[in-house]
Coordinates of C-alpha atoms in Angstrom, one line a residue:
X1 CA -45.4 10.5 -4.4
X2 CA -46.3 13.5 -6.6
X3 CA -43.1 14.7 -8.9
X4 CA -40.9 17.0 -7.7
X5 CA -40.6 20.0 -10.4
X6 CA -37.8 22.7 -11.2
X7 CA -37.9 25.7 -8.4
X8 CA -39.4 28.8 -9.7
X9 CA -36.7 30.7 -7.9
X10 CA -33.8 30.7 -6.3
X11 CA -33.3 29.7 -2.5
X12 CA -30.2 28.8 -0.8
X13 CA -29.4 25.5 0.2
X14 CA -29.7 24.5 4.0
X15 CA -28.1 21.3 6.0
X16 CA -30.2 18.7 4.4
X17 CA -29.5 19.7 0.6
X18 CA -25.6 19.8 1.4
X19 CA -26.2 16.3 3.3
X20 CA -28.0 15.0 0.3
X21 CA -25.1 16.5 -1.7
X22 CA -22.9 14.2 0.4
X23 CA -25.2 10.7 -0.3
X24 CA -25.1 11.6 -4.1
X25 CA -21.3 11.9 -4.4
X26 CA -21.6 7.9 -3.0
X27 CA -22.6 6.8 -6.5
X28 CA -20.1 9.1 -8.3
X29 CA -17.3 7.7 -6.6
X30 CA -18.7 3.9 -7.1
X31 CA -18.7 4.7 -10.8
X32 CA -15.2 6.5 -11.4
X33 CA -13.3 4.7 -8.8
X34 CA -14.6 1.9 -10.9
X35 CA -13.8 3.0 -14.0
X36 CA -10.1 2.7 -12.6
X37 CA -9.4 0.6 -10.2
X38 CA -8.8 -2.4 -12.5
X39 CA -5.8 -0.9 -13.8
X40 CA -3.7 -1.6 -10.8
X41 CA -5.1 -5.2 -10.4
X42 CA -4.2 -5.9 -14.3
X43 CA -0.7 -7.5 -13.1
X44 CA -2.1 -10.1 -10.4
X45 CA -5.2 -10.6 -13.2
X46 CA -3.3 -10.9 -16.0
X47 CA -1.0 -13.6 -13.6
X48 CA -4.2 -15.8 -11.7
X49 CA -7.1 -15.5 -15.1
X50 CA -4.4 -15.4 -17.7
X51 CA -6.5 -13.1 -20.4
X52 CA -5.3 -12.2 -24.0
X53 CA -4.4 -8.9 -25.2
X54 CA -7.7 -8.3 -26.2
X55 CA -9.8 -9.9 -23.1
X56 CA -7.5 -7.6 -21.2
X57 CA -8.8 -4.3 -22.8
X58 CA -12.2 -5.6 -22.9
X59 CA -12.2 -6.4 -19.3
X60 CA -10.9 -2.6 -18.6
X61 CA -13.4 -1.5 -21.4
X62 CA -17.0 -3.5 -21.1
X63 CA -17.6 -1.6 -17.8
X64 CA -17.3 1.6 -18.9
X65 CA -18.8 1.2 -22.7
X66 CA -21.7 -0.4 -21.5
X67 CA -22.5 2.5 -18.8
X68 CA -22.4 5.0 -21.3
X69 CA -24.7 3.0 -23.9
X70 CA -27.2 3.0 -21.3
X71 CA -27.1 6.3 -19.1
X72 CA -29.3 7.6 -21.7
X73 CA -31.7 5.1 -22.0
X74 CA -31.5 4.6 -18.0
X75 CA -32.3 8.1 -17.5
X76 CA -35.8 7.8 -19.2
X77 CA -36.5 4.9 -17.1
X78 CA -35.6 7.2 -14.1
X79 CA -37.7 10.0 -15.5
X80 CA -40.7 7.4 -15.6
X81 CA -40.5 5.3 -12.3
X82 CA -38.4 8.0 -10.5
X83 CA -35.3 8.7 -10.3
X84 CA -34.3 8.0 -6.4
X85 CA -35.8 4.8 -7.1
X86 CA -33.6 3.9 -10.1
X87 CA -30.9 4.9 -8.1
X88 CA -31.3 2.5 -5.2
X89 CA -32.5 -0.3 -7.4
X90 CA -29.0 0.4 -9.2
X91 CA -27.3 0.1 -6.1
X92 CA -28.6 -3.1 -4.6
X93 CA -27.7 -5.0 -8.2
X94 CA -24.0 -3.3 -8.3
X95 CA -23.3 -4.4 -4.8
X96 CA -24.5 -7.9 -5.5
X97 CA -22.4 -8.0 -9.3
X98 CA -19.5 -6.4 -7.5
X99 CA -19.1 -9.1 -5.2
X100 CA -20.0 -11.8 -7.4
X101 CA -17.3 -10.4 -9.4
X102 CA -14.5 -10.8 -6.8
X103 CA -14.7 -14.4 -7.4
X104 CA -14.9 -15.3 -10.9
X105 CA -12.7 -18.3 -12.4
X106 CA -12.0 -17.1 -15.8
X107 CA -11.6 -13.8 -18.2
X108 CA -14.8 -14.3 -19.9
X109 CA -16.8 -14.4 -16.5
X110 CA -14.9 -11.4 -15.8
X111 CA -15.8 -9.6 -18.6
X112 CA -19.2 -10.5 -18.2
X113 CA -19.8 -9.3 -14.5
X114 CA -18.3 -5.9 -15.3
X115 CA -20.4 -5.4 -18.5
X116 CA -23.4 -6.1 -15.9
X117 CA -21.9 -3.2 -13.5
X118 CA -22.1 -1.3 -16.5
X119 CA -25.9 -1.6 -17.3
X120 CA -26.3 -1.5 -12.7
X121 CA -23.6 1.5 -12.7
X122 CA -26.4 3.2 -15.3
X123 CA -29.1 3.0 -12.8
X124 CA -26.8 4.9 -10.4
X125 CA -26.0 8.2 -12.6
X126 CA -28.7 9.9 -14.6
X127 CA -30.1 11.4 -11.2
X128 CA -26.5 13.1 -9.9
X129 CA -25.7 16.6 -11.8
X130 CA -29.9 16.8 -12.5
X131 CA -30.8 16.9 -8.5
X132 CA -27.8 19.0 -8.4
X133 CA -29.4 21.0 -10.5
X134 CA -32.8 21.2 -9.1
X135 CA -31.6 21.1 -5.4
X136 CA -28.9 24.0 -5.7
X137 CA -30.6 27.0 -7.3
X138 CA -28.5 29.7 -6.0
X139 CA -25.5 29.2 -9.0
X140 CA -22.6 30.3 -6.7
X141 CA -24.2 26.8 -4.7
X142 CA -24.8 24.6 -7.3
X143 CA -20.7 25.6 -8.7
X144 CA -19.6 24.5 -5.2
X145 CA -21.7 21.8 -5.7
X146 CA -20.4 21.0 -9.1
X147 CA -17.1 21.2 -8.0
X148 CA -17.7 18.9 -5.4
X149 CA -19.2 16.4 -8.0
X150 CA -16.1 17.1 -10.7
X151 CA -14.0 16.2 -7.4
X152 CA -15.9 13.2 -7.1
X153 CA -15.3 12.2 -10.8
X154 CA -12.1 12.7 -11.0
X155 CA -10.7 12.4 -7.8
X156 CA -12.4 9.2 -7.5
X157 CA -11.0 7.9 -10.8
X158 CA -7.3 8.9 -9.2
X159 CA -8.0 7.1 -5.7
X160 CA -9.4 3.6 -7.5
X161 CA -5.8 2.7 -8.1
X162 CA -4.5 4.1 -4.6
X163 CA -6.8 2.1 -2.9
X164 CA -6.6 -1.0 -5.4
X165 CA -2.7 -0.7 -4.4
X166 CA -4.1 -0.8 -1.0
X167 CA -5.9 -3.7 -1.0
X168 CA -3.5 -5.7 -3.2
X169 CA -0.8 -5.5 -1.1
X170 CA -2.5 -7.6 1.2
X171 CA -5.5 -9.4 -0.8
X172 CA -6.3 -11.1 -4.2
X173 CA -6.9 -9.3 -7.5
X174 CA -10.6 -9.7 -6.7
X175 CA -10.7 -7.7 -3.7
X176 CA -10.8 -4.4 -5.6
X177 CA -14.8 -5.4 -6.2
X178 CA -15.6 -5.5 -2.9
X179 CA -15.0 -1.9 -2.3
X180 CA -18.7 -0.7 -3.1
X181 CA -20.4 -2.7 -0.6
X182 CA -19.2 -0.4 2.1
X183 CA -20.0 2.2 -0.1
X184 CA -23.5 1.0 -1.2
X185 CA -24.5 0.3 2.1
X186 CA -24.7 4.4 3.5
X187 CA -26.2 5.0 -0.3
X188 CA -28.9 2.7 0.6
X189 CA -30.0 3.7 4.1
X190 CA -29.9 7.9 3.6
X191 CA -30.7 7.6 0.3
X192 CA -34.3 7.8 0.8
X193 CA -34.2 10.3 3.8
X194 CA -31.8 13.0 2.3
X195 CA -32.6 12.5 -1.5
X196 CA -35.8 13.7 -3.1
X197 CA -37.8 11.6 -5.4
X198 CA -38.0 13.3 -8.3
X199 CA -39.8 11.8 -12.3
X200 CA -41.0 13.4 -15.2
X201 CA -44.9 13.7 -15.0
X202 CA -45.4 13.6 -18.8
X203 CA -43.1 10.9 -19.8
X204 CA -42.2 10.1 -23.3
X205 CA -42.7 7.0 -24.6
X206 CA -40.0 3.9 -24.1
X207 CA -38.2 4.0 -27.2
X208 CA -36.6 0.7 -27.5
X209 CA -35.0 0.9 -31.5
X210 CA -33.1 4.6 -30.3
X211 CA -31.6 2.6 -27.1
X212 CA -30.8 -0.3 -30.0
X213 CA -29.2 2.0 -32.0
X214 CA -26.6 3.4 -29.0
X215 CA -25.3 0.2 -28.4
X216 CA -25.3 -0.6 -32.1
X217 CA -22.9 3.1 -33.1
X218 CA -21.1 2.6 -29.8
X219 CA -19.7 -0.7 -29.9
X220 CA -18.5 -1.2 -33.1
X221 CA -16.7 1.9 -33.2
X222 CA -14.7 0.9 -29.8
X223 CA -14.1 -2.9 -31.6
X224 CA -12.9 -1.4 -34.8
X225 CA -10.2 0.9 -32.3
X226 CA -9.4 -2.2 -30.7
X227 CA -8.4 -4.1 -33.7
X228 CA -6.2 -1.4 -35.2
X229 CA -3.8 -2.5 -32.1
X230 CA -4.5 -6.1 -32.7
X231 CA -4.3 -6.8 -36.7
X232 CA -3.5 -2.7 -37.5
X233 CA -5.6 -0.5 -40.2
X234 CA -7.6 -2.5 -42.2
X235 CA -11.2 -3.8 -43.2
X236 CA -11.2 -5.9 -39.5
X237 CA -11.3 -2.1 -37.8
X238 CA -12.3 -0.2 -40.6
X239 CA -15.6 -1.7 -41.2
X240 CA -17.0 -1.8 -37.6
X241 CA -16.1 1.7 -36.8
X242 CA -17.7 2.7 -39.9
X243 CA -21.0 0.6 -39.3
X244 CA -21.0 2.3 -35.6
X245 CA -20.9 5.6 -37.1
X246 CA -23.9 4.6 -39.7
X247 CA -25.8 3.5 -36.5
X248 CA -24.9 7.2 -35.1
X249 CA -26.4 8.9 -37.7
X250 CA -29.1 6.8 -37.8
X251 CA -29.8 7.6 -33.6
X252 CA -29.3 11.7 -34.2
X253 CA -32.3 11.4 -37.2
X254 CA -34.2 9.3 -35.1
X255 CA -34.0 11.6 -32.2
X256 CA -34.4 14.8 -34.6
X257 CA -37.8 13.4 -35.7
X258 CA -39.4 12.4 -32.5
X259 CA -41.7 14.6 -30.6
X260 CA -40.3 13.5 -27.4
X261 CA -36.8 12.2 -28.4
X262 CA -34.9 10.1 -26.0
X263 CA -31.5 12.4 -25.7
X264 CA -32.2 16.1 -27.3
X265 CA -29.6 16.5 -29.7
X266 CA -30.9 20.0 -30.6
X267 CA -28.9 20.8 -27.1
X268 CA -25.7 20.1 -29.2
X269 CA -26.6 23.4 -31.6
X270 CA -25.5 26.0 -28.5
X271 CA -21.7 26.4 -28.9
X272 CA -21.2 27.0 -25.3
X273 CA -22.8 23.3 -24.6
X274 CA -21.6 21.0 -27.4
X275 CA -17.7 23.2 -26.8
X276 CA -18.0 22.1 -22.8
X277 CA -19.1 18.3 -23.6
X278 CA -16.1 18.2 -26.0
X279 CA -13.7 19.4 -23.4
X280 CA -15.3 16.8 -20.7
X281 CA -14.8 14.5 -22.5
X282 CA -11.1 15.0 -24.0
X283 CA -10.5 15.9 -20.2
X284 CA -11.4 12.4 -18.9
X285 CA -10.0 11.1 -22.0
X286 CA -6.7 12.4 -21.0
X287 CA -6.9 11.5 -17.2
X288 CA -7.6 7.7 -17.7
X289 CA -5.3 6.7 -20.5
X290 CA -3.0 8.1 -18.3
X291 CA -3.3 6.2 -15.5
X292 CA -3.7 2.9 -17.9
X293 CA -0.3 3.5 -18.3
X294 CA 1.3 4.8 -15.1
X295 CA -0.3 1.5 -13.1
X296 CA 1.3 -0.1 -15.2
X297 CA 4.6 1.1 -15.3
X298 CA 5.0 1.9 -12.0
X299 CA 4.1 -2.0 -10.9
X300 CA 6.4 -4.1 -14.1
X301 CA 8.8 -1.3 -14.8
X302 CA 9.9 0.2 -12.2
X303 CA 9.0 -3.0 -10.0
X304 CA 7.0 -1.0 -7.2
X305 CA 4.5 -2.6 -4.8
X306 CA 0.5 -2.1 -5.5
X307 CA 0.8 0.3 -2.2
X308 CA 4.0 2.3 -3.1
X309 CA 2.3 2.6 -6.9
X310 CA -1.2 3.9 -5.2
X311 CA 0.6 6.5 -2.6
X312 CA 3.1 8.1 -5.6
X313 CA -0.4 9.0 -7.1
X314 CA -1.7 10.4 -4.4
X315 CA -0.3 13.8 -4.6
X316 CA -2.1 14.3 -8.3
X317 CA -5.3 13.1 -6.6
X318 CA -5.0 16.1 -3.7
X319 CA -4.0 18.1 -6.7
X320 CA -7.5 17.4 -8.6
X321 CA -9.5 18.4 -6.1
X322 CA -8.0 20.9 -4.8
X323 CA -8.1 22.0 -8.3
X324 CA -11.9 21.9 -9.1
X325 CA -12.3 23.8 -5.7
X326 CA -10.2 26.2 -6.3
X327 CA -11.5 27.3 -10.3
X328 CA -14.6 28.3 -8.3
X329 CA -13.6 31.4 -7.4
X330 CA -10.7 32.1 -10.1
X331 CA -13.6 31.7 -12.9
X332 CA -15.1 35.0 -11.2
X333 CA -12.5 37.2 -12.4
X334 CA -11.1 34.7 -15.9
X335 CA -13.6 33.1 -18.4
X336 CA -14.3 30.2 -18.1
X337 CA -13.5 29.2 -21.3
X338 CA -9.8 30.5 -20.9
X339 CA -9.7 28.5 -17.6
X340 CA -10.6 25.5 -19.7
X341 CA -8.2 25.9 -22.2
X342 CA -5.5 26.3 -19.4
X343 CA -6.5 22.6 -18.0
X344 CA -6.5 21.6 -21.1
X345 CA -2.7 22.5 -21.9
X346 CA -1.6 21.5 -18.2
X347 CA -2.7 18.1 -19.3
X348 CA -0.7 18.7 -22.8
X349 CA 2.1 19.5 -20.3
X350 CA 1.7 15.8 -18.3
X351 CA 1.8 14.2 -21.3
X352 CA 4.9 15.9 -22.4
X353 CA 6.8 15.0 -19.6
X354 CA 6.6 11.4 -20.1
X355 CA 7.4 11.9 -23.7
X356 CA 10.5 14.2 -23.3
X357 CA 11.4 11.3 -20.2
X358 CA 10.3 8.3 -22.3
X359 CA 8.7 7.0 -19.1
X360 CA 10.7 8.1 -17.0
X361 CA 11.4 7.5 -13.2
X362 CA 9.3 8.0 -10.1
X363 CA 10.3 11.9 -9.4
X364 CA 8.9 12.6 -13.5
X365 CA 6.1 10.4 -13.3
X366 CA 4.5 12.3 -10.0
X367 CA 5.5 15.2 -11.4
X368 CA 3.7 14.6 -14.8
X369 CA 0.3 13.0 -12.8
X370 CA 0.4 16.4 -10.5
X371 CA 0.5 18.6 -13.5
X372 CA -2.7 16.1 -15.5
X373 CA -4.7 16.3 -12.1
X374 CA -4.1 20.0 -11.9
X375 CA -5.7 20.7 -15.4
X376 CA -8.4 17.6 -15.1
X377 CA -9.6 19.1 -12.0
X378 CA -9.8 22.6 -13.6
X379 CA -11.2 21.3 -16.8
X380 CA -13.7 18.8 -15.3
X381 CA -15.8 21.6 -13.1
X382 CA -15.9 24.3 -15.1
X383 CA -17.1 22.1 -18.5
X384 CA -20.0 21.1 -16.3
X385 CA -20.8 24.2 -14.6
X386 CA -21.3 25.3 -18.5
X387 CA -23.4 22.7 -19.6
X388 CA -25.8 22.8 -17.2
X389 CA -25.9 26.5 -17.0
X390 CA -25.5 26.7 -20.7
X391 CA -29.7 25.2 -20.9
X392 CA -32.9 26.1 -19.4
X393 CA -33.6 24.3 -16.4
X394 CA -36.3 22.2 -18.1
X395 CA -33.6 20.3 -20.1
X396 CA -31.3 19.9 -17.2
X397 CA -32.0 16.2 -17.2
X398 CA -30.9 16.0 -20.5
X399 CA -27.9 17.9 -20.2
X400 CA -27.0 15.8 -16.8
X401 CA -27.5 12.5 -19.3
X402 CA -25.4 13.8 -21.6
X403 CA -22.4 15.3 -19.6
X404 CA -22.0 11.9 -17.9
X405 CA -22.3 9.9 -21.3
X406 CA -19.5 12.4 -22.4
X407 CA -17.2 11.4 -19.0
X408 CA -18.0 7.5 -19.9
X409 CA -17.4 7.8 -23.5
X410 CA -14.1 9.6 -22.5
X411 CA -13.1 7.1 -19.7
X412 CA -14.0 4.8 -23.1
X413 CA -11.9 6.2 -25.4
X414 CA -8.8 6.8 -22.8
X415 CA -8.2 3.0 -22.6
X416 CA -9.6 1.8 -25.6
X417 CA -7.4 4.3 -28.1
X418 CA -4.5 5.1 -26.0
X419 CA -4.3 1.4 -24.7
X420 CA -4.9 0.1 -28.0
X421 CA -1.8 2.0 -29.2
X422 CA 0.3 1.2 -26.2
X423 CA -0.6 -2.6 -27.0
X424 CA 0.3 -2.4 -30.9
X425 CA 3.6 -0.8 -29.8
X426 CA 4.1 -3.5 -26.9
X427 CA 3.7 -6.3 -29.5
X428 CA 5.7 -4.7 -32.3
X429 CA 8.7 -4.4 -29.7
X430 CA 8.9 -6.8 -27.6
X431 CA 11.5 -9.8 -28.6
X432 CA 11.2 -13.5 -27.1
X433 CA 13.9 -15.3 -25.8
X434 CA 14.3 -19.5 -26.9
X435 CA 12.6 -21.8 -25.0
X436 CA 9.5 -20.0 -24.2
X437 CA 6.4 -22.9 -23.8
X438 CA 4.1 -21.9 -26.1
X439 CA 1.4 -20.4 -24.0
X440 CA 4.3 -18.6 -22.1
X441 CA 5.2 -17.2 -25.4
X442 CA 1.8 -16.1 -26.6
X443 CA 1.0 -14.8 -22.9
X444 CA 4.3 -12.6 -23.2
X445 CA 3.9 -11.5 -26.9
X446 CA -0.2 -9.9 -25.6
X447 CA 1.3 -7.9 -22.8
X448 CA 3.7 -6.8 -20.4
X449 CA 2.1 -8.8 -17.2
X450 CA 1.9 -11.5 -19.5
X451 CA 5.9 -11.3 -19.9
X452 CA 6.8 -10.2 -16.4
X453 CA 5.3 -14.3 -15.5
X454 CA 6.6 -16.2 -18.0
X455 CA 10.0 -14.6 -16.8
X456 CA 9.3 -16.0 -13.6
X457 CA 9.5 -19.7 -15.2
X458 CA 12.8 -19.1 -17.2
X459 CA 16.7 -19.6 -16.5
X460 CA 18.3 -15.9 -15.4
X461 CA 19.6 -15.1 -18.3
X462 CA 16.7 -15.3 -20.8
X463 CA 14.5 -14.1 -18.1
X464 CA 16.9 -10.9 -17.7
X465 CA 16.9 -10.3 -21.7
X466 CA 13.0 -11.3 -22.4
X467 CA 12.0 -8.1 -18.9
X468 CA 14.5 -6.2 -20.8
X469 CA 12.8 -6.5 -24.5
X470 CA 9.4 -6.5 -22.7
X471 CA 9.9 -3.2 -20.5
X472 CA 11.9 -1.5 -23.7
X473 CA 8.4 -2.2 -25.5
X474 CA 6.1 -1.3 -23.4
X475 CA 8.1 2.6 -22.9
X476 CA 8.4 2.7 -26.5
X477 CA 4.4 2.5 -26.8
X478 CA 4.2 4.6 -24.2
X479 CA 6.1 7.5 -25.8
X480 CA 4.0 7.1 -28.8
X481 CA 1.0 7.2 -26.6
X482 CA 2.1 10.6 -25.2
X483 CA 2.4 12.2 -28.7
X484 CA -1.0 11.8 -29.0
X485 CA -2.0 12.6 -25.8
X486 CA 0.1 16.1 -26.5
X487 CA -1.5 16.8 -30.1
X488 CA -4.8 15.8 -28.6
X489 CA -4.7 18.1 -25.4
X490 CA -3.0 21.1 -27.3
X491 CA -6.3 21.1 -30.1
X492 CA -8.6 20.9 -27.5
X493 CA -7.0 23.7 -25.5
X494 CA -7.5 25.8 -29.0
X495 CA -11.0 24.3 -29.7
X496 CA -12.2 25.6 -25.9
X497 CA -10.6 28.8 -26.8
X498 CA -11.9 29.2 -30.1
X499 CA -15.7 27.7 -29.1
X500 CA -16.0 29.0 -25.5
X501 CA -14.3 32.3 -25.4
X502 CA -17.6 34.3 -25.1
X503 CA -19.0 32.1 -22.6
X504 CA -19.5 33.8 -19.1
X505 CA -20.1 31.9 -15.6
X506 CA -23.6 32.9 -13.7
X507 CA -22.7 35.3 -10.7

């Protein structure tokens, strides 16, 4: 099939691009609803595979760290052998991981299926925002279209724990895989009707030492974050993330010196495109680290079922897309950079609610979720509507590649810093009571899941005083947490200002 190339001019979309617009945002929700839906299944996990501290956040983490090692690499494999066909190829191995996954006996089998949806979930991604780009040419379409996608991204990363909460309350832990199969299964059959094949004809060629030297900057730098919460700042964390950034600079010099580089870095040295992939990313940063937490609390502190937890989210995940739809038309009259900023600062104002509560009961936490989903969903389109628009349409690939590494790195980051610090703070608070069995003890000292069962196996009393210490521990991470989510959010909100404010949105 010959290659389908960039249109040399505009033409609005009909049916069968919005239809194909419809099979695409399949994949997006596999991949974010993914991203999350693990958090709400961490208390039954933690209870039937009994993981460390540290498997825990590598479980949540693999996934998400592997994907965005390889959506670069994946998406010069899609521009050689096509990118519909890396698509379904992606799909048939995640459905097949996925429901392998639902039934492995241990953490480390865990942690090894979802770093193999990673490197599957890669196969699924590189092709979204570029067909966007290629199929919607008209650019009040492709924002729709865009927003729509955002939606997808982040809306999906909100309903993984609604629907985990779903499925919990009447199933095992390892139900929450088995949601892509009836996913995959529509992906797989209009896939090839609605979606156009679409490859590079002049290909690079595979460079194997640049997709060596992601992995090699990406995961030391997320092993050194995790250690800080582990053994705290010192050459055990210090040394890998500064071997991961070596590795980084090596990659960028790498790229810089090939003719046909395989992620353009050059990209990064437009202000309006490097500004937008820094507020994706801080965006998603803010939006999962936040719901690490809030699944949490909601299920061991507040004692609420997997399906109450999932349906007090649900307003924030209206919120988000409503959000992203609604930006389309406000950034025809405001800037998009100030509308950016202003997402930004409503996710400053989630965080801030938690920290002024200190957790905080169900009335603050909805309201603190609706306020993040307002500003992700604001934040999310408009970020993306700049990068691509921000390049020619040659290097839309690359740009696509680059904004969905940013979301993973993000998604990345969210847990591993923010649930990092909420573990270091966890461990530094919480007290044992006596007569904890020793794997009870080490279990409850690694994280609040871990306590809320070995209560279950102690006299009242101690198991009244060790929930107490526990849940005390876990809010008082939690409030540190939301200082840095505050800080974080409120220098982003200036950065977008500062970077994008002479930035304008195509008509």
């Amino acid at each position: 099939m010959p290659a389908v190339q960039e249109a040399p001019h505009t033409q609005r979309a009909g049916r069968r691009e919005w239809l194909g617009l419809a099979v695409l945002m399949l994949p997006v929700l596999l991949i974010s609803v993914d991203n999350t839906v693990l958090s709400f299944a961490i208390p039954s996990l933690s209870r039937a595979l009994a993981p460390s501290g540290t498997e825990l956040l590598w479980i949540v983490d693999i996934y998400a760290l592997v994907l965005a090692g390889l959506l670069v690499p994946m998406g010069a494999l899609g521009d050689r052998i096509g990118r519909r066909r890396l698509l379904l190829i992606g799909s048939a191995g995640f459905g097949l991981v996925s429901a392998a996954a639902a039934f492995v006996p241990t953490a480390e089998a865990l942690i090894a299926a979802r770093a193999l949806l990673g490197l599957f979930g890669a196969m699924l991604m590189p092709a979204t925002l570029s067909l966007i780009r290629n199929i919607f040419t008209v650019p009040s379409q492709r924002r729709i279209a865009i927003a729509v996608w955002a939606a997808g991204f982040s809306g999906g990363a909100a309903l993984g724990p609604i629907v985990g909460g779903l499925l919990l309350e009447h199933f095992w832990w390892g139900s929450v895989f088995l949601l892509s199969v009836p996913v995959l299964i529509p992906l797989l059959v209009f896939g090839p009707m609605l979606l156009p094949e679409s490859r590079d004809p002049n290909p690079g060629p595979v460079d194997l030492w640049s997709v060596l030297l992601v992995m090699a900057a990406m995961f030391p730098v997320v092993y050194g974050i995790k250690a800080i919460a582990t053994s705290g700042v010192g050459a055990e964390s210090l040394v890998p993330i500064a071997v991961g950034l070596v590795f980084g600079v090596l990659f960028v010099r790498r790229q810089l010196r090939r003719l046909h580089p395989m992620l353009d870095v050059r990209l990064f040295r437009n202000p309006t495109f490097s500004g937008s992939i820094g507020a994706n990313l801080l965006s998603v940063f803010s939006l999962v680290g936040f719901i690490f937490f809030l699944s949490q609390h909601l299920q061991l502190v507040l004692e609420k079922s997997p399906q109450q937890a999932g349906l007090i989210m649900l307003p924030g995940l209206v919120l988000t897309i409503i959000a992203g739809l609604a930006v389309v038309r406000v950034v025809r009259h405001v800037r998009p950079g100030y509308i950016i900023a202003g997402g930004l600062l409503l996710n400053a104002v989630g965080y801030t609610v938690i920290l002024v509560t200190g957790g905080g009961g169900v009335g603050e936490l909805m309201a603190a979720f609706m306020v993040l989903g307002l500003g992700v969903g604001a934040a999310e389109t408009i970020s993306n509507d700049l990068i691509l628009s921000s390049v020619p349409p040659t290097k839309a690939g690359a740009a696509s590649a680059i904004s969905e590494t940013a979301y993973e790195v993000g998604a990345v980051l969210g847990t591993a810093v923010l649930g990092s610090i909420l573990t270091a703070g966890y461990r530094n608070g919480v007290v044992l009571p006596e007569g904890l069995a020793p794997a009870d003890a080490e279990a409850a000292s690694e994280t609040l899941g871990g306590a809320v069962e070995a209560a279950q196996r102690l006299p009242e009393g101690a198991a009244h005083q060790l929930l107490e210490s526990a849940r005390a521990a876990f809010d008082s991470g939690v409030v540190t947490t939301s200082l840095i989510g505050v800080v974080l959010m409120l220098v982003a909100a200036a950065g977008a200002v500062l970077i994008l404010r002479r930035a304008t949105a195509d008509n």
